Amino acid sequence: MAKDMRENVLRLSDVTMQFGGVVAVNNLNMEVNRGEIVGLIGPNGAGKTTVFNVITGVYAPTNGAVALNEKTILENYPQGKMKTMYKGENAGKYGKVQLLSPDKITKMGVARTFQNIRLFKELSVFENVLIAKHMNIKANVFSATFMLNHREEKQMQEETMELLKLLDLEKNKDDVATSLPYGKQRHLEIARALATKPQLLLLDEPAAGMNPQESDDLMHFIGRIRDDFSLSILMIEHHMQVVMGVCERIYVLDYGALIAEGTPSEVQNNPKVIEAYLGVD
Ligand SMILES: Nc1ncnc2c1ncn2[C@@H]1O[C@H](COP(=O)(O)OP(=O)(O)O)[C@@H](O)[C@H]1O
Ligand SMILES: [Mg+2]
């Protein structure tokens, strides 16, 4: 299907994220279309995780806009002290402020995993996924745990089991989360993200710390969940084999700015990309 025929799920327009004097993301334009698996790569410190923090509402962008299904969810322009401190581009292009909170953005169908695994360490695999489901409905962990009626509770438990089955974690359901092998902990983190029924899944270095067998499994796993859950996926990853094997398109960031985009083979052979990675490996 031609690229411009595809339905747009996520669009970043001129997104700049400046912390004090540090421009972590510089005038970024990128998009994810429905059903795509898109890679976001670049050397350490390039701004990749910051992009996820902007999309999920953790940081308000300093300038620019983010749209979900063609509807603006975040928009900002340099104001207050930033008016004079701003070092980015396109300062005059955006005049409106709209900033949805992280929980609203989750409810709109965006879920993420973290570069460093974040699980409830002492809880079981089952409980970890169930709590993620609760958190999506209630505002905080206390009301989430105690305020549901029996029917809702039963349904969530069934959905949790269903998810564990689909993600090959059924046999581990009563295991303490941290007792799982590393690769399975990564699966569990993805299961937790899927518990909120996202349409767009953001994965931050899912293969980090995996051995070659685990990262090979992960590649197939990501393709499978995209199909099974009708997801669009944006993924940050350092393992080039995983990125090149699973992504249809790739964006390359260096010092916060986009230096290349294209298919895996286009990006691999791009001199700017090769230069950015020289001396990094
Ligand atoms: N909350 C913050 N305050 C100040 N600087 C930050 C903050 N978050 C990220 N940065 C800076 O932004 C840059 C990009 O970081 P990050 O997005 O984590 O890079 P990557 O994920 O590509 O390794 C780094 O220079 C980092 O120090
Ligand atoms: Mg990072």
PDB file of C-alpha atoms and ligand atoms in Angstrom:
ATOM      1  CA  MET A   1       0.000   0.000   0.000  1.00  0.00           C
ATOM      2  CA  ALA A   2       1.316   3.463  -0.836  1.00  0.00           C
ATOM      3  CA  LYS A   3       2.612   5.284   2.202  1.00  0.00           C
ATOM      4  CA  ASP A   4       0.263   8.261   1.904  1.00  0.00           C
ATOM      5  CA  MET A   5      -2.768   5.956   1.654  1.00  0.00           C
ATOM      6  CA  ARG A   6      -2.217   4.682   5.176  1.00  0.00           C
ATOM      7  CA  GLU A   7      -4.120   5.965   8.132  1.00  0.00           C
ATOM      8  CA  ASN A   8      -2.015   8.126  10.427  1.00  0.00           C
ATOM      9  CA  VAL A   9      -1.904   7.141  14.097  1.00  0.00           C
ATOM     10  CA  LEU A  10       0.828   9.370  15.506  1.00  0.00           C
ATOM     11  CA  ARG A  11       2.282  12.586  14.179  1.00  0.00           C
ATOM     12  CA  LEU A  12       4.928  14.816  15.720  1.00  0.00           C
ATOM     13  CA  SER A  13       5.132  18.280  14.159  1.00  0.00           C
ATOM     14  CA  ASP A  14       8.177  20.463  14.835  1.00  0.00           C
ATOM     15  CA  VAL A  15       8.544  19.042  18.335  1.00  0.00           C
ATOM     16  CA  THR A  16      11.303  20.670  20.370  1.00  0.00           C
ATOM     17  CA  MET A  17      12.036  19.737  23.984  1.00  0.00           C
ATOM     18  CA  GLN A  18      14.400  22.097  25.726  1.00  0.00           C
ATOM     19  CA  PHE A  19      15.519  21.571  29.354  1.00  0.00           C
ATOM     20  CA  GLY A  20      16.983  24.861  30.588  1.00  0.00           C
ATOM     21  CA  GLY A  21      19.629  25.539  27.963  1.00  0.00           C
ATOM     22  CA  VAL A  22      19.756  21.933  26.691  1.00  0.00           C
ATOM     23  CA  VAL A  23      17.860  21.138  23.508  1.00  0.00           C
ATOM     24  CA  ALA A  24      17.184  17.408  23.933  1.00  0.00           C
ATOM     25  CA  VAL A  25      14.844  17.118  20.928  1.00  0.00           C
ATOM     26  CA  ASN A  26      15.175  19.583  18.091  1.00  0.00           C
ATOM     27  CA  ASN A  27      12.333  20.292  15.679  1.00  0.00           C
ATOM     28  CA  LEU A  28      11.333  16.675  15.210  1.00  0.00           C
ATOM     29  CA  ASN A  29       8.844  15.652  12.544  1.00  0.00           C
ATOM     30  CA  MET A  30       7.833  12.018  12.406  1.00  0.00           C
ATOM     31  CA  GLU A  31       4.818   9.779  12.032  1.00  0.00           C
ATOM     32  CA  VAL A  32       3.534   6.287  12.600  1.00  0.00           C
ATOM     33  CA  ASN A  33       0.812   4.848  10.380  1.00  0.00           C
ATOM     34  CA  ARG A  34      -1.731   2.237  11.397  1.00  0.00           C
ATOM     35  CA  GLY A  35      -0.230  -1.217  11.644  1.00  0.00           C
ATOM     36  CA  GLU A  36       3.344  -0.062  11.155  1.00  0.00           C
ATOM     37  CA  ILE A  37       6.360  -1.019  13.217  1.00  0.00           C
ATOM     38  CA  VAL A  38       8.634   2.019  13.198  1.00  0.00           C
ATOM     39  CA  GLY A  39      12.119   2.270  14.703  1.00  0.00           C
ATOM     40  CA  LEU A  40      13.656   5.237  16.507  1.00  0.00           C
ATOM     41  CA  ILE A  41      17.407   4.876  16.773  1.00  0.00           C
ATOM     42  CA  GLY A  42      20.446   6.993  17.533  1.00  0.00           C
ATOM     43  CA  PRO A  43      23.476   7.150  19.821  1.00  0.00           C
ATOM     44  CA  ASN A  44      23.109   7.423  23.604  1.00  0.00           C
ATOM     45  CA  GLY A  45      21.819  10.832  24.634  1.00  0.00           C
ATOM     46  CA  ALA A  46      20.315  11.483  21.197  1.00  0.00           C
ATOM     47  CA  GLY A  47      16.908  12.286  22.730  1.00  0.00           C
ATOM     48  CA  LYS A  48      15.008   9.054  22.048  1.00  0.00           C
ATOM     49  CA  THR A  49      13.557   8.468  25.520  1.00  0.00           C
ATOM     50  CA  THR A  50      12.698  12.164  25.721  1.00  0.00           C
ATOM     51  CA  VAL A  51      10.560  11.720  22.594  1.00  0.00           C
ATOM     52  CA  PHE A  52       8.589   9.000  24.427  1.00  0.00           C
ATOM     53  CA  ASN A  53       8.248  11.234  27.489  1.00  0.00           C
ATOM     54  CA  VAL A  54       6.775  13.963  25.311  1.00  0.00           C
ATOM     55  CA  ILE A  55       4.356  11.652  23.469  1.00  0.00           C
ATOM     56  CA  THR A  56       3.078  10.186  26.758  1.00  0.00           C
ATOM     57  CA  GLY A  57       2.568  13.595  28.384  1.00  0.00           C
ATOM     58  CA  VAL A  58       5.372  13.280  30.949  1.00  0.00           C
ATOM     59  CA  TYR A  59       7.062  16.433  29.603  1.00  0.00           C
ATOM     60  CA  ALA A  60       5.247  19.269  27.893  1.00  0.00           C
ATOM     61  CA  PRO A  61       7.024  19.955  24.598  1.00  0.00           C
ATOM     62  CA  THR A  62       8.651  23.392  24.508  1.00  0.00           C
ATOM     63  CA  ASN A  63       7.360  23.914  20.987  1.00  0.00           C
ATOM     64  CA  GLY A  64       5.380  21.992  18.410  1.00  0.00           C
ATOM     65  CA  ALA A  65       2.483  19.578  18.373  1.00  0.00           C
ATOM     66  CA  VAL A  66       1.657  15.902  18.781  1.00  0.00           C
ATOM     67  CA  ALA A  67      -1.450  14.370  17.200  1.00  0.00           C
ATOM     68  CA  LEU A  68      -3.080  11.026  17.792  1.00  0.00           C
ATOM     69  CA  ASN A  69      -5.346   9.798  14.988  1.00  0.00           C
ATOM     70  CA  GLU A  70      -5.058  13.277  13.434  1.00  0.00           C
ATOM     71  CA  LYS A  71      -6.358  14.923  16.627  1.00  0.00           C
ATOM     72  CA  THR A  72      -3.979  17.250  18.470  1.00  0.00           C
ATOM     73  CA  ILE A  73      -3.306  16.014  21.999  1.00  0.00           C
ATOM     74  CA  LEU A  74      -0.291  18.196  22.796  1.00  0.00           C
ATOM     75  CA  GLU A  75       0.660  21.611  21.548  1.00  0.00           C
ATOM     76  CA  ASN A  76       2.854  24.296  23.033  1.00  0.00           C
ATOM     77  CA  TYR A  77       5.063  27.256  22.201  1.00  0.00           C
ATOM     78  CA  PRO A  78       7.917  28.938  24.085  1.00  0.00           C
ATOM     79  CA  GLN A  79       6.468  31.069  26.871  1.00  0.00           C
ATOM     80  CA  GLY A  80       7.613  32.842  30.019  1.00  0.00           C
ATOM     81  CA  LYS A  81      11.347  32.450  30.543  1.00  0.00           C
ATOM     82  CA  MET A  82      11.502  30.106  27.551  1.00  0.00           C
ATOM     83  CA  LYS A  83      10.498  32.979  25.297  1.00  0.00           C
ATOM     84  CA  THR A  84      14.019  34.378  25.531  1.00  0.00           C
ATOM     85  CA  MET A  85      15.861  31.101  26.254  1.00  0.00           C
ATOM     86  CA  TYR A  86      14.400  29.171  23.322  1.00  0.00           C
ATOM     87  CA  LYS A  87      17.062  27.932  20.911  1.00  0.00           C
ATOM     88  CA  GLY A  88      14.874  25.808  18.633  1.00  0.00           C
ATOM     89  CA  GLU A  89      13.144  26.448  15.336  1.00  0.00           C
ATOM     90  CA  ASN A  90       9.596  27.388  14.340  1.00  0.00           C
ATOM     91  CA  ALA A  91       8.884  29.400  17.513  1.00  0.00           C
ATOM     92  CA  GLY A  92       6.188  31.491  15.859  1.00  0.00           C
ATOM     93  CA  LYS A  93       4.381  28.607  14.214  1.00  0.00           C
ATOM     94  CA  TYR A  94       2.400  27.392  17.236  1.00  0.00           C
ATOM     95  CA  GLY A  95       0.206  29.645  19.329  1.00  0.00           C
ATOM     96  CA  LYS A  96      -2.100  27.338  21.192  1.00  0.00           C
ATOM     97  CA  VAL A  97      -1.473  25.463  24.418  1.00  0.00           C
ATOM     98  CA  GLN A  98      -2.990  22.033  24.805  1.00  0.00           C
ATOM     99  CA  LEU A  99      -1.463  19.545  27.179  1.00  0.00           C
ATOM    100  CA  LEU A 100      -3.237  16.277  28.008  1.00  0.00           C
ATOM    101  CA  SER A 101      -2.123  14.455  31.157  1.00  0.00           C
ATOM    102  CA  PRO A 102      -0.335  11.079  30.988  1.00  0.00           C
ATOM    103  CA  ASP A 103      -3.391   9.148  32.247  1.00  0.00           C
ATOM    104  CA  LYS A 104      -5.645  10.765  29.613  1.00  0.00           C
ATOM    105  CA  ILE A 105      -3.121   9.843  26.935  1.00  0.00           C
ATOM    106  CA  THR A 106      -3.055   6.245  28.232  1.00  0.00           C
ATOM    107  CA  LYS A 107      -6.844   6.164  28.026  1.00  0.00           C
ATOM    108  CA  MET A 108      -6.649   7.389  24.429  1.00  0.00           C
ATOM    109  CA  GLY A 109      -4.726   4.238  23.607  1.00  0.00           C
ATOM    110  CA  VAL A 110      -1.029   4.940  24.068  1.00  0.00           C
ATOM    111  CA  ALA A 111       1.024   2.539  26.189  1.00  0.00           C
ATOM    112  CA  ARG A 112       4.746   2.268  26.785  1.00  0.00           C
ATOM    113  CA  THR A 113       7.484   0.210  28.325  1.00  0.00           C
ATOM    114  CA  PHE A 114      10.568   1.647  29.993  1.00  0.00           C
ATOM    115  CA  GLN A 115      14.263   1.421  29.225  1.00  0.00           C
ATOM    116  CA  ASN A 116      14.804   0.071  32.746  1.00  0.00           C
ATOM    117  CA  ILE A 117      12.171  -2.561  33.518  1.00  0.00           C
ATOM    118  CA  ARG A 118       9.502  -1.263  35.879  1.00  0.00           C
ATOM    119  CA  LEU A 119       7.533  -4.037  37.573  1.00  0.00           C
ATOM    120  CA  PHE A 120       6.008  -4.503  40.994  1.00  0.00           C
ATOM    121  CA  LYS A 121       8.903  -6.623  42.153  1.00  0.00           C
ATOM    122  CA  GLU A 122       7.250  -8.549  44.995  1.00  0.00           C
ATOM    123  CA  LEU A 123       3.979  -9.222  43.183  1.00  0.00           C
ATOM    124  CA  SER A 124       3.181 -12.179  40.970  1.00  0.00           C
ATOM    125  CA  VAL A 125       3.070 -12.101  37.196  1.00  0.00           C
ATOM    126  CA  PHE A 126      -0.735 -12.242  37.341  1.00  0.00           C
ATOM    127  CA  GLU A 127      -0.972  -9.386  39.858  1.00  0.00           C
ATOM    128  CA  ASN A 128       1.370  -7.210  37.830  1.00  0.00           C
ATOM    129  CA  VAL A 129      -0.910  -7.381  34.798  1.00  0.00           C
ATOM    130  CA  LEU A 130      -4.125  -7.129  36.834  1.00  0.00           C
ATOM    131  CA  ILE A 131      -2.941  -3.953  38.551  1.00  0.00           C
ATOM    132  CA  ALA A 132      -2.078  -2.408  35.213  1.00  0.00           C
ATOM    133  CA  LYS A 133      -5.686  -3.067  34.173  1.00  0.00           C
ATOM    134  CA  HIS A 134      -7.026  -1.518  37.375  1.00  0.00           C
ATOM    135  CA  MET A 135      -4.809   1.539  37.059  1.00  0.00           C
ATOM    136  CA  ASN A 136      -6.269   2.208  33.665  1.00  0.00           C
ATOM    137  CA  ILE A 137      -9.779   2.471  35.114  1.00  0.00           C
ATOM    138  CA  LYS A 138      -9.229   4.126  38.468  1.00  0.00           C
ATOM    139  CA  ALA A 139      -7.052   7.122  39.152  1.00  0.00           C
ATOM    140  CA  ASN A 140      -4.719   5.635  41.728  1.00  0.00           C
ATOM    141  CA  VAL A 141      -3.505   2.320  43.021  1.00  0.00           C
ATOM    142  CA  PHE A 142      -5.598   2.409  46.237  1.00  0.00           C
ATOM    143  CA  SER A 143      -8.998   3.102  44.729  1.00  0.00           C
ATOM    144  CA  ALA A 144      -7.964   0.812  41.885  1.00  0.00           C
ATOM    145  CA  THR A 145      -7.527  -2.141  44.202  1.00  0.00           C
ATOM    146  CA  PHE A 146     -10.566  -1.751  46.443  1.00  0.00           C
ATOM    147  CA  MET A 147     -13.378  -0.004  44.618  1.00  0.00           C
ATOM    148  CA  LEU A 148     -14.357  -2.379  41.832  1.00  0.00           C
ATOM    149  CA  ASN A 149     -17.534  -4.415  41.880  1.00  0.00           C
ATOM    150  CA  HIS A 150     -17.422  -8.187  41.565  1.00  0.00           C
ATOM    151  CA  ARG A 151     -18.480  -8.328  37.958  1.00  0.00           C
ATOM    152  CA  GLU A 152     -15.843  -5.822  36.853  1.00  0.00           C
ATOM    153  CA  GLU A 153     -13.251  -7.601  38.927  1.00  0.00           C
ATOM    154  CA  LYS A 154     -14.084 -10.994  37.461  1.00  0.00           C
ATOM    155  CA  GLN A 155     -13.938  -9.651  33.932  1.00  0.00           C
ATOM    156  CA  MET A 156     -10.533  -8.099  34.526  1.00  0.00           C
ATOM    157  CA  GLN A 157      -9.186 -11.317  35.960  1.00  0.00           C
ATOM    158  CA  GLU A 158     -10.391 -13.176  32.884  1.00  0.00           C
ATOM    159  CA  GLU A 159      -8.840 -10.618  30.562  1.00  0.00           C
ATOM    160  CA  THR A 160      -5.600 -10.849  32.509  1.00  0.00           C
ATOM    161  CA  MET A 161      -5.481 -14.633  32.079  1.00  0.00           C
ATOM    162  CA  GLU A 162      -6.249 -14.241  28.394  1.00  0.00           C
ATOM    163  CA  LEU A 163      -3.331 -11.840  28.028  1.00  0.00           C
ATOM    164  CA  LEU A 164      -0.952 -14.134  29.907  1.00  0.00           C
ATOM    165  CA  LYS A 165      -1.948 -17.009  27.617  1.00  0.00           C
ATOM    166  CA  LEU A 166      -1.317 -14.968  24.490  1.00  0.00           C
ATOM    167  CA  LEU A 167       2.075 -13.834  25.770  1.00  0.00           C
ATOM    168  CA  ASP A 168       3.256 -17.297  26.855  1.00  0.00           C
ATOM    169  CA  LEU A 169       3.257 -16.310  30.524  1.00  0.00           C
ATOM    170  CA  GLU A 170       0.410 -18.561  31.637  1.00  0.00           C
ATOM    171  CA  LYS A 171       2.687 -21.099  33.307  1.00  0.00           C
ATOM    172  CA  ASN A 172       4.418 -18.298  35.200  1.00  0.00           C
ATOM    173  CA  LYS A 173       1.267 -16.634  36.470  1.00  0.00           C
ATOM    174  CA  ASP A 174       1.989 -17.237  40.172  1.00  0.00           C
ATOM    175  CA  ASP A 175       5.732 -16.593  39.982  1.00  0.00           C
ATOM    176  CA  VAL A 176       7.123 -13.490  41.635  1.00  0.00           C
ATOM    177  CA  ALA A 177       7.866 -11.025  38.817  1.00  0.00           C
ATOM    178  CA  THR A 178      11.565 -10.687  39.552  1.00  0.00           C
ATOM    179  CA  SER A 179      12.084 -14.465  39.679  1.00  0.00           C
ATOM    180  CA  LEU A 180      11.478 -14.635  35.915  1.00  0.00           C
ATOM    181  CA  PRO A 181      14.394 -14.852  33.497  1.00  0.00           C
ATOM    182  CA  TYR A 182      15.248 -11.472  32.019  1.00  0.00           C
ATOM    183  CA  GLY A 183      13.648 -12.117  28.635  1.00  0.00           C
ATOM    184  CA  LYS A 184      10.363 -13.088  30.304  1.00  0.00           C
ATOM    185  CA  GLN A 185      10.432  -9.977  32.483  1.00  0.00           C
ATOM    186  CA  ARG A 186      10.531  -7.971  29.259  1.00  0.00           C
ATOM    187  CA  HIS A 187       7.514  -9.937  28.009  1.00  0.00           C
ATOM    188  CA  LEU A 188       5.730  -9.189  31.273  1.00  0.00           C
ATOM    189  CA  GLU A 189       6.423  -5.494  30.889  1.00  0.00           C
ATOM    190  CA  ILE A 190       4.879  -5.633  27.438  1.00  0.00           C
ATOM    191  CA  ALA A 191       1.907  -7.576  28.873  1.00  0.00           C
ATOM    192  CA  ARG A 192       1.408  -4.774  31.402  1.00  0.00           C
ATOM    193  CA  ALA A 193       1.452  -2.211  28.600  1.00  0.00           C
ATOM    194  CA  LEU A 194      -1.074  -4.260  26.605  1.00  0.00           C
ATOM    195  CA  ALA A 195      -3.355  -4.490  29.650  1.00  0.00           C
ATOM    196  CA  THR A 196      -4.494  -0.913  28.966  1.00  0.00           C
ATOM    197  CA  LYS A 197      -5.666  -1.984  25.463  1.00  0.00           C
ATOM    198  CA  PRO A 198      -3.488   0.406  23.471  1.00  0.00           C
ATOM    199  CA  GLN A 199      -3.635   1.106  19.773  1.00  0.00           C
ATOM    200  CA  LEU A 200      -0.127   2.569  19.832  1.00  0.00           C
ATOM    201  CA  LEU A 201       2.647   0.803  21.730  1.00  0.00           C
ATOM    202  CA  LEU A 202       5.939   2.540  22.526  1.00  0.00           C
ATOM    203  CA  LEU A 203       8.830   0.208  23.386  1.00  0.00           C
ATOM    204  CA  ASP A 204      11.989   1.707  24.908  1.00  0.00           C
ATOM    205  CA  GLU A 205      14.927  -0.621  24.224  1.00  0.00           C
ATOM    206  CA  PRO A 206      13.006  -3.877  24.649  1.00  0.00           C
ATOM    207  CA  ALA A 207      16.053  -5.989  23.724  1.00  0.00           C
ATOM    208  CA  ALA A 208      18.410  -4.265  26.182  1.00  0.00           C
ATOM    209  CA  GLY A 209      20.352  -6.856  28.157  1.00  0.00           C
ATOM    210  CA  MET A 210      19.030  -9.788  26.141  1.00  0.00           C
ATOM    211  CA  ASN A 211      21.207 -12.583  24.788  1.00  0.00           C
ATOM    212  CA  PRO A 212      21.099 -13.312  21.019  1.00  0.00           C
ATOM    213  CA  GLN A 213      18.484 -16.066  21.427  1.00  0.00           C
ATOM    214  CA  GLU A 214      16.234 -13.833  23.546  1.00  0.00           C
ATOM    215  CA  SER A 215      16.501 -10.913  21.142  1.00  0.00           C
ATOM    216  CA  ASP A 216      15.745 -13.203  18.209  1.00  0.00           C
ATOM    217  CA  ASP A 217      12.622 -14.421  20.045  1.00  0.00           C
ATOM    218  CA  LEU A 218      11.705 -10.827  20.825  1.00  0.00           C
ATOM    219  CA  MET A 219      11.776  -9.916  17.147  1.00  0.00           C
ATOM    220  CA  HIS A 220       9.152 -12.537  16.331  1.00  0.00           C
ATOM    221  CA  PHE A 221       7.232 -11.696  19.475  1.00  0.00           C
ATOM    222  CA  ILE A 222       6.918  -8.014  18.471  1.00  0.00           C
ATOM    223  CA  GLY A 223       5.675  -8.940  15.002  1.00  0.00           C
ATOM    224  CA  ARG A 224       3.157 -11.336  16.521  1.00  0.00           C
ATOM    225  CA  ILE A 225       1.676  -8.897  19.049  1.00  0.00           C
ATOM    226  CA  ARG A 226       1.392  -6.243  16.334  1.00  0.00           C
ATOM    227  CA  ASP A 227      -0.826  -8.664  14.393  1.00  0.00           C
ATOM    228  CA  ASP A 228      -2.697 -10.222  17.344  1.00  0.00           C
ATOM    229  CA  PHE A 229      -3.521  -6.894  19.004  1.00  0.00           C
ATOM    230  CA  SER A 230      -3.821  -4.744  15.840  1.00  0.00           C
ATOM    231  CA  LEU A 231      -1.127  -2.420  17.132  1.00  0.00           C
ATOM    232  CA  SER A 232       0.999   0.295  15.677  1.00  0.00           C
ATOM    233  CA  ILE A 233       4.438   0.198  17.271  1.00  0.00           C
ATOM    234  CA  LEU A 234       7.176   2.782  17.725  1.00  0.00           C
ATOM    235  CA  MET A 235      10.304   1.240  19.120  1.00  0.00           C
ATOM    236  CA  ILE A 236      13.621   2.527  20.382  1.00  0.00           C
ATOM    237  CA  GLU A 237      16.320  -0.105  20.082  1.00  0.00           C
ATOM    238  CA  HIS A 238      20.086  -0.467  20.000  1.00  0.00           C
ATOM    239  CA  HIS A 239      20.283  -4.062  18.773  1.00  0.00           C
ATOM    240  CA  MET A 240      20.626  -3.355  15.061  1.00  0.00           C
ATOM    241  CA  GLN A 241      19.612  -6.877  14.082  1.00  0.00           C
ATOM    242  CA  VAL A 242      16.336  -6.472  15.924  1.00  0.00           C
ATOM    243  CA  VAL A 243      15.676  -3.001  14.460  1.00  0.00           C
ATOM    244  CA  MET A 244      16.565  -4.014  10.926  1.00  0.00           C
ATOM    245  CA  GLY A 245      14.655  -7.290  11.233  1.00  0.00           C
ATOM    246  CA  VAL A 246      11.363  -5.992  12.534  1.00  0.00           C
ATOM    247  CA  CYS A 247      10.952  -2.314  11.547  1.00  0.00           C
ATOM    248  CA  GLU A 248       9.399  -1.218   8.274  1.00  0.00           C
ATOM    249  CA  ARG A 249      10.683   2.336   8.602  1.00  0.00           C
ATOM    250  CA  ILE A 250      13.330   3.903  10.785  1.00  0.00           C
ATOM    251  CA  TYR A 251      14.021   7.419  12.083  1.00  0.00           C
ATOM    252  CA  VAL A 252      17.542   8.294  13.181  1.00  0.00           C
ATOM    253  CA  LEU A 253      18.175  10.946  15.815  1.00  0.00           C
ATOM    254  CA  ASP A 254      21.524  12.519  16.626  1.00  0.00           C
ATOM    255  CA  TYR A 255      21.876  15.325  19.170  1.00  0.00           C
ATOM    256  CA  GLY A 256      18.100  15.670  19.223  1.00  0.00           C
ATOM    257  CA  ALA A 257      17.721  16.210  15.489  1.00  0.00           C
ATOM    258  CA  LEU A 258      16.525  13.882  12.763  1.00  0.00           C
ATOM    259  CA  ILE A 259      19.477  12.998  10.528  1.00  0.00           C
ATOM    260  CA  ALA A 260      17.843  10.262   8.432  1.00  0.00           C
ATOM    261  CA  GLU A 261      14.660   8.339   7.802  1.00  0.00           C
ATOM    262  CA  GLY A 262      13.758   5.480   5.532  1.00  0.00           C
ATOM    263  CA  THR A 263      13.637   1.738   5.132  1.00  0.00           C
ATOM    264  CA  PRO A 264      16.185  -0.341   7.059  1.00  0.00           C
ATOM    265  CA  SER A 265      18.463  -0.663   4.036  1.00  0.00           C
ATOM    266  CA  GLU A 266      18.241   3.048   3.178  1.00  0.00           C
ATOM    267  CA  VAL A 267      19.139   3.999   6.730  1.00  0.00           C
ATOM    268  CA  GLN A 268      21.937   1.431   7.020  1.00  0.00           C
ATOM    269  CA  ASN A 269      23.672   2.835   3.955  1.00  0.00           C
ATOM    270  CA  ASN A 270      23.179   6.499   4.819  1.00  0.00           C
ATOM    271  CA  PRO A 271      26.607   8.168   5.320  1.00  0.00           C
ATOM    272  CA  LYS A 272      25.227  10.515   8.014  1.00  0.00           C
ATOM    273  CA  VAL A 273      24.019   7.532  10.009  1.00  0.00           C
ATOM    274  CA  ILE A 274      27.292   5.685   9.647  1.00  0.00           C
ATOM    275  CA  GLU A 275      29.133   8.799  10.808  1.00  0.00           C
ATOM    276  CA  ALA A 276      26.849   9.290  13.827  1.00  0.00           C
ATOM    277  CA  TYR A 277      27.526   5.747  14.938  1.00  0.00           C
ATOM    278  CA  LEU A 278      31.287   5.776  14.310  1.00  0.00           C
ATOM    279  CA  GLY A 279      33.171   5.822  17.568  1.00  0.00           C
ATOM    280  CA  VAL A 280      29.983   5.004  19.434  1.00  0.00           C
ATOM    281  CA  ASP A 281      30.151   1.252  19.088  1.00  0.00           C
TER     282      ASP A 281
HETATM  283  N1  LIG B   1      14.454  15.798  32.714  1.00  0.00           N
HETATM  284  C1  LIG B   1      15.559  16.199  32.105  1.00  0.00           C
HETATM  285  N2  LIG B   1      16.209  17.326  32.492  1.00  0.00           N
HETATM  286  C2  LIG B   1      17.314  17.726  31.861  1.00  0.00           C
HETATM  287  N3  LIG B   1      17.888  17.088  30.835  1.00  0.00           N
HETATM  288  C3  LIG B   1      17.299  15.960  30.393  1.00  0.00           C
HETATM  289  C4  LIG B   1      16.109  15.455  31.009  1.00  0.00           C
HETATM  290  N4  LIG B   1      15.750  14.313  30.349  1.00  0.00           N
HETATM  291  C5  LIG B   1      16.666  14.126  29.391  1.00  0.00           C
HETATM  292  N5  LIG B   1      17.602  15.106  29.410  1.00  0.00           N
HETATM  293  C6  LIG B   1      18.740  15.243  28.511  1.00  0.00           C
HETATM  294  O1  LIG B   1      18.287  15.082  27.194  1.00  0.00           O
HETATM  295  C7  LIG B   1      19.251  14.402  26.402  1.00  0.00           C
HETATM  296  C8  LIG B   1      18.612  13.200  25.753  1.00  0.00           C
HETATM  297  O2  LIG B   1      18.369  12.191  26.720  1.00  0.00           O
HETATM  298  P1  LIG B   1      17.538  10.896  26.397  1.00  0.00           P
HETATM  299  O3  LIG B   1      16.262  11.263  25.748  1.00  0.00           O
HETATM  300  O4  LIG B   1      17.465  10.075  27.618  1.00  0.00           O
HETATM  301  O5  LIG B   1      18.482  10.167  25.306  1.00  0.00           O
HETATM  302  P2  LIG B   1      18.450   8.681  24.714  1.00  0.00           P
HETATM  303  O6  LIG B   1      17.216   8.005  25.197  1.00  0.00           O
HETATM  304  O7  LIG B   1      18.497   8.869  23.236  1.00  0.00           O
HETATM  305  O8  LIG B   1      19.698   8.022  25.212  1.00  0.00           O
HETATM  306  C9  LIG B   1      20.417  14.073  27.315  1.00  0.00           C
HETATM  307  O9  LIG B   1      21.386  15.064  27.162  1.00  0.00           O
HETATM  308  C10 LIG B   1      19.774  14.140  28.686  1.00  0.00           C
HETATM  309  O10 LIG B   1      20.729  14.457  29.655  1.00  0.00           O
HETATM  310 MG    MG B   2      16.952   6.287  26.310  1.00  0.00          MG
END
